[in-house]
Coordinates of C-alpha atoms in Angstrom, one line a residue:
Chain A
M273 CA 39.7 -13.3 34.8
E274 CA 38.6 -9.7 34.3
K275 CA 41.3 -9.4 31.6
I276 CA 40.0 -12.3 29.7
L277 CA 36.4 -11.1 30.0
S278 CA 37.6 -7.7 28.9
S279 CA 39.4 -9.0 25.8
K280 CA 36.6 -11.2 24.8
L281 CA 34.1 -8.4 25.3
R282 CA 36.2 -6.0 23.3
C283 CA 36.2 -8.4 20.3
R284 CA 32.4 -8.9 20.5
V285 CA 31.8 -5.2 20.8
M286 CA 34.1 -4.5 17.9
D287 CA 32.3 -7.1 15.7
I288 CA 28.9 -5.5 16.4
I289 CA 30.3 -2.0 15.6
K290 CA 31.9 -3.3 12.4
A291 CA 28.5 -4.8 11.4
N292 CA 26.8 -1.4 11.9
S293 CA 29.5 0.7 10.2
Q294 CA 28.7 2.3 6.9
Y295 CA 32.2 1.8 5.6
D296 CA 34.1 -1.4 4.8
I297 CA 36.8 -1.4 7.5
D298 CA 39.2 -4.3 7.8
N299 CA 41.0 -3.4 10.9
I300 CA 38.8 -1.8 13.5
N301 CA 40.5 -0.4 16.5
E302 CA 39.6 1.3 19.8
S303 CA 40.6 4.8 18.7
L304 CA 38.2 5.0 15.7
N305 CA 35.6 7.7 15.8
I306 CA 32.1 6.3 15.5
R307 CA 30.8 9.1 13.3
T308 CA 33.7 10.3 11.3
D309 CA 35.7 7.0 10.9
L310 CA 32.8 4.5 10.9
G311 CA 30.0 6.7 9.4
I312 CA 27.4 5.8 12.1
D313 CA 24.9 8.6 12.4
S314 CA 22.4 9.2 15.1
I315 CA 19.7 7.1 13.4
Q316 CA 22.1 4.1 12.8
M317 CA 23.4 4.6 16.3
M318 CA 20.0 3.4 17.6
S319 CA 20.4 0.2 15.7
L320 CA 23.9 -0.3 17.1
V321 CA 22.6 0.3 20.7
M322 CA 19.8 -2.2 20.2
D323 CA 22.3 -4.9 18.9
L324 CA 24.6 -4.2 21.9
E325 CA 21.7 -4.5 24.3
K326 CA 20.6 -7.8 22.8
E327 CA 24.1 -9.3 22.6
F328 CA 25.1 -8.4 26.1
E329 CA 21.6 -8.7 27.7
I330 CA 21.9 -5.2 29.2
E331 CA 19.9 -2.0 29.1
I332 CA 21.4 1.3 28.4
E333 CA 19.4 4.1 29.9
P334 CA 18.0 6.7 27.5
E335 CA 20.0 9.5 29.2
L336 CA 23.3 7.7 28.2
L337 CA 22.3 7.8 24.5
T338 CA 24.6 10.7 23.5
Y339 CA 27.6 10.9 21.1
E340 CA 29.7 12.1 24.0
N341 CA 29.3 8.6 25.6
F342 CA 29.5 6.8 22.3
S343 CA 32.1 8.9 20.4
T344 CA 34.8 6.2 19.9
V345 CA 35.0 2.4 19.9
E346 CA 36.8 2.7 23.2
H347 CA 34.0 4.7 24.8
I348 CA 31.5 2.1 23.8
I349 CA 33.6 -0.8 25.1
R350 CA 33.9 1.0 28.4
I351 CA 30.2 1.5 28.7
I352 CA 29.4 -2.1 27.9
F353 CA 32.1 -3.3 30.3
T354 CA 30.8 -1.1 33.1
K355 CA 27.2 -2.3 32.5
K356 CA 28.3 -6.0 32.5
L357 CA 30.3 -5.5 35.6
S358 CA 27.5 -3.9 37.6
L359 CA 25.1 -6.7 36.3
S360 CA 27.4 -9.5 37.5
E361 CA 28.0 -7.6 40.8
A362 CA 24.2 -7.4 41.3
E363 CA 23.9 -11.1 40.5
N364 CA 26.7 -12.0 43.0
E365 CA 24.9 -10.0 45.7
E366 CA 21.6 -11.8 44.9
N367 CA 23.4 -15.2 45.2
L368 CA 24.8 -14.3 48.6
Chain B
M57 CA -12.5 35.2 -3.8
K58 CA -10.0 37.8 -2.8
R59 CA -7.4 36.4 -0.4
T60 CA -6.2 38.4 2.6
F61 CA -2.7 36.9 2.2
D62 CA -1.4 34.9 -0.9
L63 CA 2.1 33.5 -0.2
L64 CA 2.6 31.9 -3.6
K65 CA 1.6 35.1 -5.4
Y66 CA 4.0 37.2 -3.2
L67 CA 6.9 34.8 -3.9
N68 CA 6.2 34.5 -7.6
E69 CA 4.7 37.4 -9.6
D70 CA 4.0 39.9 -6.9
R71 CA 7.5 40.0 -5.2
H72 CA 7.3 43.7 -4.3
S73 CA 4.0 43.5 -2.3
Q74 CA 3.9 43.2 1.5
T75 CA 6.7 42.6 4.0
I76 CA 7.2 39.1 5.4
V77 CA 9.2 38.4 8.6
W78 CA 10.7 34.9 8.2
L79 CA 11.9 32.7 11.0
C80 CA 13.1 29.1 10.4
N81 CA 12.5 27.5 13.7
I82 CA 13.4 23.9 12.7
G83 CA 12.9 21.4 15.5
A84 CA 9.8 23.1 17.0
E85 CA 7.9 19.9 17.1
K86 CA 9.0 19.2 20.6
Y87 CA 6.7 22.1 21.9
W88 CA 3.6 20.5 20.4
N89 CA 3.9 16.9 21.7
E90 CA 6.0 14.6 23.9
T91 CA 8.7 13.4 21.6
S92 CA 11.4 10.7 22.3
K93 CA 14.8 12.2 22.1
G94 CA 16.4 9.1 20.6
F95 CA 20.2 9.5 20.2
T96 CA 21.3 13.0 21.1
D97 CA 24.0 14.5 18.9
P98 CA 24.5 18.3 19.5
Y99 CA 26.7 18.5 16.5
E100 CA 24.0 17.2 14.2
E101 CA 21.5 19.5 16.0
G102 CA 23.8 22.5 15.4
I103 CA 24.0 21.6 11.7
V104 CA 20.2 21.2 11.4
N105 CA 19.7 24.5 13.1
R106 CA 21.9 26.2 10.5
M107 CA 19.7 24.9 7.7
E108 CA 17.7 28.0 8.5
E109 CA 19.7 29.7 5.8
V110 CA 17.8 27.9 3.1
N111 CA 14.9 30.2 3.9
L112 CA 17.1 33.1 2.7
L113 CA 16.6 31.9 -0.9
L114 CA 12.9 32.7 -0.8
C115 CA 13.2 36.2 0.8
R116 CA 12.4 39.3 -1.1
K117 CA 14.4 42.6 -0.7
Q118 CA 11.8 44.2 1.6
D119 CA 11.5 41.1 3.9
I120 CA 13.2 40.5 7.2
M121 CA 14.9 37.2 8.0
I122 CA 15.8 36.3 11.6
L123 CA 18.8 34.0 11.8
R124 CA 20.7 32.6 14.7
E125 CA 24.0 33.6 13.2
Y126 CA 24.8 36.2 10.6
P127 CA 25.7 34.4 7.4
D128 CA 29.1 34.2 5.8
K129 CA 29.6 37.4 3.7
D130 CA 30.9 35.3 0.7
Y131 CA 27.7 33.3 0.8
L132 CA 25.6 36.5 0.7
E133 CA 27.7 37.9 -2.1
M134 CA 27.3 34.7 -4.1
L135 CA 23.5 34.6 -3.6
K136 CA 23.3 38.1 -5.0
R137 CA 25.4 37.0 -8.0
F138 CA 23.1 34.2 -8.5
G139 CA 20.1 36.7 -8.7
F140 CA 18.6 36.3 -5.2
S141 CA 17.4 39.2 -3.2
I142 CA 19.0 39.7 0.2
P143 CA 16.5 40.8 2.9
T144 CA 17.3 42.6 6.1
I145 CA 18.9 40.1 8.4
L146 CA 18.5 40.3 12.1
V147 CA 20.3 38.1 14.7
P148 CA 19.3 37.8 18.3
E149 CA 21.9 38.9 20.9
N150 CA 23.7 36.2 22.8
S151 CA 22.8 33.6 20.2
D152 CA 24.2 30.1 20.4
E153 CA 24.1 26.9 18.2
L154 CA 21.5 24.9 20.2
T155 CA 18.9 27.2 21.9
P156 CA 15.7 27.1 19.9
I157 CA 15.8 30.3 17.8
S158 CA 12.3 31.5 19.0
E159 CA 13.6 31.3 22.6
L160 CA 16.6 33.5 21.6
V161 CA 14.2 36.0 20.0
L162 CA 11.9 36.1 23.0
R163 CA 15.0 36.7 25.3
D164 CA 16.1 39.7 23.2
K165 CA 13.7 42.6 23.9
K166 CA 15.7 45.1 21.8
L167 CA 15.3 42.8 18.8
Q168 CA 11.6 42.5 19.3
D169 CA 11.3 46.3 19.6
K170 CA 13.2 46.7 16.4
I171 CA 10.8 44.3 14.5
R172 CA 7.8 46.0 16.2
A173 CA 9.1 49.4 15.0
I174 CA 9.5 48.1 11.4
S175 CA 6.1 46.6 11.5
E176 CA 4.5 49.7 12.8
S177 CA 6.1 51.8 10.2
M178 CA 4.0 50.1 7.5
E179 CA 0.4 49.1 7.2
K180 CA 1.0 45.5 8.0
A181 CA 3.8 43.0 8.3
Y182 CA 3.3 39.3 8.1
F183 CA 5.2 36.6 10.1
M184 CA 6.1 33.3 8.4
P185 CA 7.7 30.9 10.8
F186 CA 8.7 27.3 9.9
A187 CA 6.3 26.0 12.5
I188 CA 3.9 27.8 14.9
T189 CA 4.1 27.0 18.6
C190 CA 3.3 29.1 21.6
H191 CA 6.7 30.8 21.2
E192 CA 6.0 32.1 17.7
E193 CA 2.5 33.2 18.8
Q194 CA 4.2 35.2 21.5
I195 CA 6.7 36.8 19.1
A196 CA 3.8 37.8 16.7
K197 CA 2.0 39.4 19.7
N198 CA 5.1 41.2 21.0
C199 CA 6.2 42.5 17.5
N200 CA 2.7 43.3 16.2
L201 CA 3.0 40.9 13.3
E202 CA 0.2 39.0 11.7
I203 CA 1.1 35.3 11.8
I204 CA 0.5 33.1 8.8
G205 CA -0.8 29.7 9.8
S206 CA -2.9 28.1 12.5
P207 CA -2.8 28.3 16.3
S208 CA -0.3 26.1 18.0
S209 CA -3.0 23.7 19.4
I210 CA -4.2 22.9 15.9
N211 CA -0.7 22.3 14.7
A212 CA -0.2 19.8 17.5
L213 CA -3.2 17.9 16.3
I214 CA -2.1 17.9 12.6
N215 CA 1.5 16.9 13.4
D216 CA 0.5 13.5 14.8
K217 CA 1.0 10.5 12.7
I218 CA -1.9 8.7 14.3
N219 CA -4.3 11.5 13.6
N220 CA -3.0 11.7 10.0
R221 CA -3.8 8.0 9.4
C222 CA -7.3 8.4 11.0
L223 CA -8.0 11.5 8.8
A224 CA -6.9 9.6 5.6
E225 CA -9.2 6.7 6.5
K226 CA -12.1 9.1 7.3
L227 CA -11.6 10.7 3.8
G228 CA -11.8 7.2 2.2
F229 CA -8.2 7.4 1.0
R230 CA -6.2 4.2 0.6
V231 CA -3.9 3.8 3.6
C232 CA -0.9 1.7 4.3
E233 CA -1.8 -1.7 5.6
G234 CA -1.4 -1.7 9.4
K235 CA -2.9 -0.2 12.5
V236 CA -2.5 2.0 15.6
C237 CA -1.3 0.0 18.6
G238 CA -1.6 0.9 22.2
S239 CA 0.8 -1.6 23.8
I240 CA 4.0 -3.4 23.1
D241 CA 2.1 -6.7 22.8
E242 CA -0.2 -5.3 20.3
V243 CA 2.8 -4.0 18.2
R244 CA 4.3 -7.5 18.3
K245 CA 1.0 -9.1 17.2
E246 CA 0.5 -6.6 14.4
Y247 CA 4.1 -7.1 13.2
Y248 CA 3.5 -10.9 12.8
R249 CA 0.1 -10.3 11.2
L250 CA 1.8 -8.0 8.6
R251 CA 4.6 -10.6 8.0
E252 CA 2.3 -13.5 7.5
E253 CA -0.3 -14.3 4.8
P254 CA -2.2 -12.7 3.2
C255 CA -0.1 -9.5 3.9
C256 CA 3.4 -11.0 3.4
F257 CA 5.4 -7.8 3.9
N258 CA 9.1 -8.3 4.0
K259 CA 9.6 -5.2 6.2
V260 CA 7.5 -3.5 8.8
I261 CA 7.8 0.0 10.1
I262 CA 7.0 1.1 13.7
K263 CA 6.5 4.8 14.1
E264 CA 6.1 6.9 17.2
P265 CA 3.4 9.6 16.6
H266 CA 5.5 12.6 16.9
G267 CA 9.0 11.8 15.5
A268 CA 10.5 14.0 12.8
S269 CA 13.2 13.5 10.2
G270 CA 13.2 9.8 10.4
K271 CA 13.8 9.8 14.2
C272 CA 11.7 7.5 16.3
S273 CA 10.7 5.4 13.2
Y274 CA 12.1 1.9 13.0
I275 CA 12.1 -0.3 9.9
I276 CA 12.4 -3.9 10.8
E277 CA 14.0 -5.8 8.0
D278 CA 14.8 -8.8 9.9
E279 CA 12.7 -10.6 12.5
R280 CA 15.7 -10.9 14.8
K281 CA 15.5 -7.1 15.2
L282 CA 11.9 -7.1 16.4
E283 CA 12.5 -7.7 20.1
P284 CA 15.4 -5.2 20.4
V285 CA 13.2 -2.6 18.7
L286 CA 10.3 -3.4 21.0
K287 CA 12.6 -3.1 24.0
M288 CA 13.9 0.3 22.8
I289 CA 10.4 1.8 22.1
D290 CA 9.2 0.5 25.4
K291 CA 12.1 2.2 27.2
L292 CA 11.8 5.5 25.3
S293 CA 8.1 5.8 26.0
R294 CA 8.2 5.0 29.7
H295 CA 7.9 8.6 30.7
K296 CA 5.1 9.4 28.3
S297 CA 1.5 9.8 29.3
E298 CA 0.3 8.2 26.1
R299 CA 1.9 5.1 24.6
R300 CA 0.8 4.6 21.0
W301 CA 2.5 3.6 17.8
V302 CA 1.6 3.2 14.1
V303 CA 2.6 -0.2 12.8
E304 CA 2.5 -0.5 9.0
G305 CA 3.8 -2.7 6.2
W306 CA 6.7 -1.3 4.3
Y307 CA 5.8 -1.2 0.6
D308 CA 8.1 -1.7 -2.4
K309 CA 7.4 1.7 -3.7
K310 CA 7.5 2.9 -7.3
S311 CA 7.9 6.4 -6.0
D312 CA 8.1 8.6 -2.8
V313 CA 6.1 11.7 -3.4
N314 CA 5.7 15.0 -1.5
Y315 CA 3.1 17.6 -2.3
Q316 CA 2.5 20.9 -0.7
L317 CA -0.9 22.5 0.3
Y318 CA -1.5 26.2 0.9
I319 CA -4.7 26.8 2.7
S320 CA -5.8 30.4 2.7
D321 CA -7.7 32.2 5.5
E322 CA -10.8 31.9 3.3
G323 CA -10.3 28.1 3.0
E324 CA -9.1 28.1 -0.6
V325 CA -6.6 25.2 -1.2
D326 CA -3.6 25.4 -3.6
V327 CA -1.9 22.1 -4.3
F328 CA 1.6 22.7 -5.5
S329 CA 5.2 21.4 -5.8
I330 CA 4.4 17.7 -6.4
T331 CA 7.8 16.4 -6.2
R332 CA 9.6 13.0 -6.4
Q333 CA 11.5 12.5 -3.2
I334 CA 14.8 10.7 -2.7
L335 CA 14.9 8.9 0.6
R336 CA 17.3 6.7 2.4
G337 CA 14.9 4.6 4.4
V338 CA 12.9 7.2 6.1
V339 CA 15.5 10.0 5.9
Y340 CA 15.1 12.7 3.3
E341 CA 18.0 13.1 0.9
G342 CA 16.7 15.2 -1.9
S343 CA 13.9 15.8 -4.4
Q344 CA 13.3 16.4 -8.1
Y345 CA 11.2 19.2 -9.5
P346 CA 9.2 19.2 -11.7
S347 CA 8.3 15.6 -11.3
D348 CA 8.1 13.4 -14.3
F349 CA 4.7 12.0 -13.4
D350 CA 2.1 11.9 -16.2
N351 CA -1.0 14.1 -16.1
A352 CA -3.3 11.4 -14.8
V353 CA -1.0 11.1 -11.6
I354 CA -0.7 14.9 -11.2
N355 CA -4.5 15.2 -11.5
E356 CA -5.0 12.5 -8.9
Y357 CA -2.7 14.4 -6.5
M358 CA -4.5 17.6 -7.2
N359 CA -7.8 16.0 -6.2
F360 CA -6.4 14.3 -3.1
G361 CA -4.8 17.6 -2.1
K362 CA -7.9 19.6 -2.5
K363 CA -10.0 17.1 -0.5
L364 CA -7.4 16.9 2.2
G365 CA -6.9 20.7 2.3
K366 CA -10.6 21.2 2.8
A367 CA -10.7 18.7 5.7
L368 CA -7.7 20.3 7.3
Y369 CA -9.4 23.7 7.0
E370 CA -12.5 22.4 8.7
M371 CA -10.3 21.3 11.5
G372 CA -9.1 24.9 11.8
Y373 CA -5.9 24.6 9.9
K374 CA -4.5 27.3 7.6
G375 CA -1.1 28.0 5.9
I376 CA 1.3 25.5 4.4
A377 CA 1.3 21.8 5.0
G378 CA 3.5 19.2 3.3
V379 CA 2.2 15.8 2.7
D380 CA 4.3 12.6 2.2
S381 CA 2.8 10.0 -0.1
I382 CA 3.8 6.9 -1.9
I383 CA 3.0 5.3 -5.2
T384 CA 2.9 1.4 -5.1
D385 CA 2.1 -1.1 -7.8
E386 CA -1.5 -0.9 -6.7
G387 CA -1.7 2.9 -7.0
I388 CA -1.3 6.0 -4.8
I389 CA -1.4 6.1 -1.0
P390 CA -2.2 9.8 -0.7
V391 CA -1.2 10.3 2.9
V392 CA 1.7 8.6 4.7
E393 CA 2.3 11.6 6.9
I394 CA 1.2 15.2 7.1
N395 CA 3.6 18.0 8.3
G396 CA 1.5 20.9 9.5
R397 CA 4.4 23.2 9.1
L398 CA 7.0 24.0 6.5
V399 CA 9.7 21.3 5.8
V400 CA 13.1 22.2 4.5
S401 CA 12.0 20.7 1.1
T402 CA 9.1 23.2 1.0
Y403 CA 11.7 26.0 0.7
T404 CA 13.6 24.3 -2.0
S405 CA 10.6 23.2 -3.9
I406 CA 9.1 26.7 -3.8
L407 CA 12.5 27.9 -5.0
A408 CA 12.5 25.5 -7.9
Q409 CA 9.1 26.7 -8.8
I410 CA 10.2 30.4 -8.7
M411 CA 13.2 29.6 -11.0
G412 CA 10.7 29.1 -13.8
D413 CA 11.0 26.6 -16.6
V414 CA 14.0 24.6 -15.4
K415 CA 14.7 21.1 -14.2
T416 CA 16.0 20.9 -10.6
R417 CA 17.3 18.4 -8.2
V418 CA 18.0 19.0 -4.5
K419 CA 20.7 16.8 -3.0
Y420 CA 21.8 16.5 0.6
Y421 CA 25.3 15.4 1.3
N422 CA 26.2 14.5 4.9
V423 CA 29.9 15.1 4.7
V424 CA 32.8 13.9 6.8
S425 CA 35.8 15.9 5.7
A426 CA 39.5 15.9 6.5
N427 CA 39.5 19.6 5.4
L428 CA 37.5 22.6 6.5
L429 CA 35.2 23.5 3.6
N430 CA 33.8 27.0 3.6
Y431 CA 31.5 28.6 1.1
K432 CA 34.1 30.5 -0.9
Y433 CA 36.3 27.5 -1.2
M434 CA 33.5 25.3 -2.4
C435 CA 32.3 27.9 -4.9
E436 CA 35.9 28.3 -6.2
M437 CA 36.1 24.5 -6.7
L438 CA 32.7 24.4 -8.5
S439 CA 33.7 27.3 -10.7
K440 CA 37.1 25.7 -11.5
E441 CA 35.2 22.6 -12.7
G442 CA 32.6 24.7 -14.6
L443 CA 29.9 23.5 -12.3
L444 CA 28.9 26.8 -10.5
Y445 CA 25.4 28.2 -11.3
D446 CA 25.3 30.6 -14.2
K447 CA 22.4 33.1 -13.8
D448 CA 22.3 33.9 -17.5
K449 CA 22.3 30.3 -18.7
K450 CA 20.1 29.2 -15.7
E451 CA 22.3 26.2 -15.3
G452 CA 24.7 24.9 -12.7
I453 CA 24.9 24.2 -9.0
I454 CA 23.9 26.5 -6.1
L455 CA 25.0 25.6 -2.6
C456 CA 21.9 26.6 -0.6
T457 CA 23.6 27.2 2.8
S458 CA 27.0 28.2 4.2
G459 CA 26.5 27.6 7.9
T460 CA 26.0 23.8 7.4
L461 CA 29.2 23.2 5.6
P462 CA 31.9 21.1 7.3
Q463 CA 33.6 23.8 9.3
K464 CA 33.6 22.2 12.8
K465 CA 35.6 19.3 14.1
F466 CA 33.5 16.5 15.5
Y467 CA 34.2 15.9 19.2
D468 CA 37.8 14.6 19.6
S469 CA 38.0 13.6 15.9
S470 CA 40.4 15.4 13.5
K471 CA 37.7 15.5 10.9
Y472 CA 35.0 18.0 10.1
I473 CA 31.3 17.2 9.7
G474 CA 28.7 19.1 7.9
R475 CA 25.9 19.0 5.4
I476 CA 26.1 20.3 1.8
I477 CA 22.6 21.2 0.4
A478 CA 22.9 21.5 -3.4
L479 CA 20.4 22.7 -5.8
I480 CA 21.2 21.5 -9.3
V481 CA 19.6 23.4 -12.2
S482 CA 19.4 22.9 -15.9
S483 CA 16.9 23.0 -18.8
K484 CA 17.7 19.3 -19.5
W485 CA 17.5 16.4 -17.1
E486 CA 20.6 14.8 -18.7
T487 CA 22.6 17.8 -17.8
V488 CA 21.2 17.7 -14.2
K489 CA 22.3 14.1 -14.0
S490 CA 25.8 14.9 -15.2
L491 CA 26.1 17.8 -12.9
I492 CA 25.2 15.5 -10.0
C493 CA 27.9 13.0 -11.0
A494 CA 30.5 15.8 -11.2
L495 CA 29.3 17.2 -7.8
D496 CA 29.6 13.7 -6.2
K497 CA 33.2 13.4 -7.4
L498 CA 34.1 16.9 -6.4
I499 CA 32.8 16.6 -2.8
L500 CA 34.7 13.3 -2.4
H501 CA 37.8 15.0 -3.7
C502 CA 37.4 18.0 -1.4
S503 CA 36.8 15.9 1.7
K504 CA 39.8 13.6 1.3
E505 CA 42.9 13.7 3.4
D506 CA 45.8 14.6 1.0
L507 CA 44.5 18.1 0.0
G508 CA 46.6 20.0 2.5
D509 CA 48.4 22.2 0.0
E510 CA 45.4 22.7 -2.3
V511 CA 43.2 23.9 0.6
K512 CA 45.9 26.1 1.8
T513 CA 46.4 27.7 -1.6
V514 CA 42.6 28.5 -1.9
G515 CA 42.5 29.5 1.7
N516 CA 45.3 32.0 1.1
K517 CA 43.6 33.3 -1.9
I518 CA 40.5 33.8 0.3
A519 CA 42.5 35.6 2.9
E520 CA 44.0 38.0 0.3

């Protein structure tokens, strides 16, 4: 189940990143660098973060907003996945 | 009225008078007011900090320039060849890429003693920082320098977009349609008011009061973006004691304009460097000097500038201020934002003015390059293409900095990032245009991946 969620999530994250990229890229992959391969600078990054928050109904804390955390597509997928996971765990606990 | 200090005179016709100590403390805004950090990128911050080198182009031989890093010697050689004077350059000990330069200076007692000794060896030395905060005031005190500009507390007031809007309204200037909002609900309400009749703006901008360089300003082009932006500004302002935003309609502009004011100690106001700006959204990408505005427009700006300068002086402000303005179909909006400090375009616009009767364009290139591009290599490439500035012809391209060039790999990427700041000069606009086209192509060529041997060849030549 986690695998399916993960692969669906990957695709959705990649679609959002692609929509925010400054370059026309057909094949987006996990290893691409957000700044040097996709041309997303710190101002455009805010727009990307807002799109991710809206799509996944999450909140990314201001202290996480650094290129170190968001340097590659893979890094972003990991952040979103961790956020979603902790949200669903919190929901499960509430339901119990 | 005789002025105690006349910056424009000292930079133009009276270049041998007085000694000025320059410090380009870009990013000082954070000491004045609570600013949102937004997205943090130390690489970009490092590049912005090295834009300090642009200041070198204004220096006279007898001046002192404090820099965080000693510039590339090829760059200094080339500046000399272009006809610039190289001042005494001082670098703080244990300097790094990110610590604010004034903090580095204040930590280095030896450096302060050295400046103090130079200052005391002459009748008076002036201190011209990019912006004045409590740190530069302390440096001036420690080094016995006379600081040019206003006290830090006044600067904090001037560098506030809410105060700017209120001042423009008070002076009876036309302002952008919109208002200052004190809550997220109020921002939302104002957004819809601006989008609906009779305003009908397609886009709306939400600005935090103290952001710089386009940071903390959000242009909403699509209604679906409104709620995510509101969520973001709410989140980023949670720690702040004051939560206010300027919400304005985004105009289809005929032109973005910047003009500079110099307000003397005696309250005299010079309005200068009225330039057409080239922006990407809210981010500065270059400017054109002289502007091609007709005399009526220039006169209007002169009048607005004089009136604004007088009001700023009454508030206690002195020194240089840069004003962003726009021209719409309905006429001029004289104040969109006031920078009570220098801005990087101040340096380049003063420089363009010093160069005399020529047409100039400044263009910024944010470059991602597969190759390391240093100053010598770039100048060799420019020279090879016949594009490098020729002092006798007063034509060609000057790269204004070396420290910002793509010479550092970005995080775990194999590519280099940097900024090329080019000053393009000619007596004719058509030549300026064609030089820009050629430079665009050259930068693209130098940045691409299959240059291995070519870069190596030039690199070897440099080593020899």
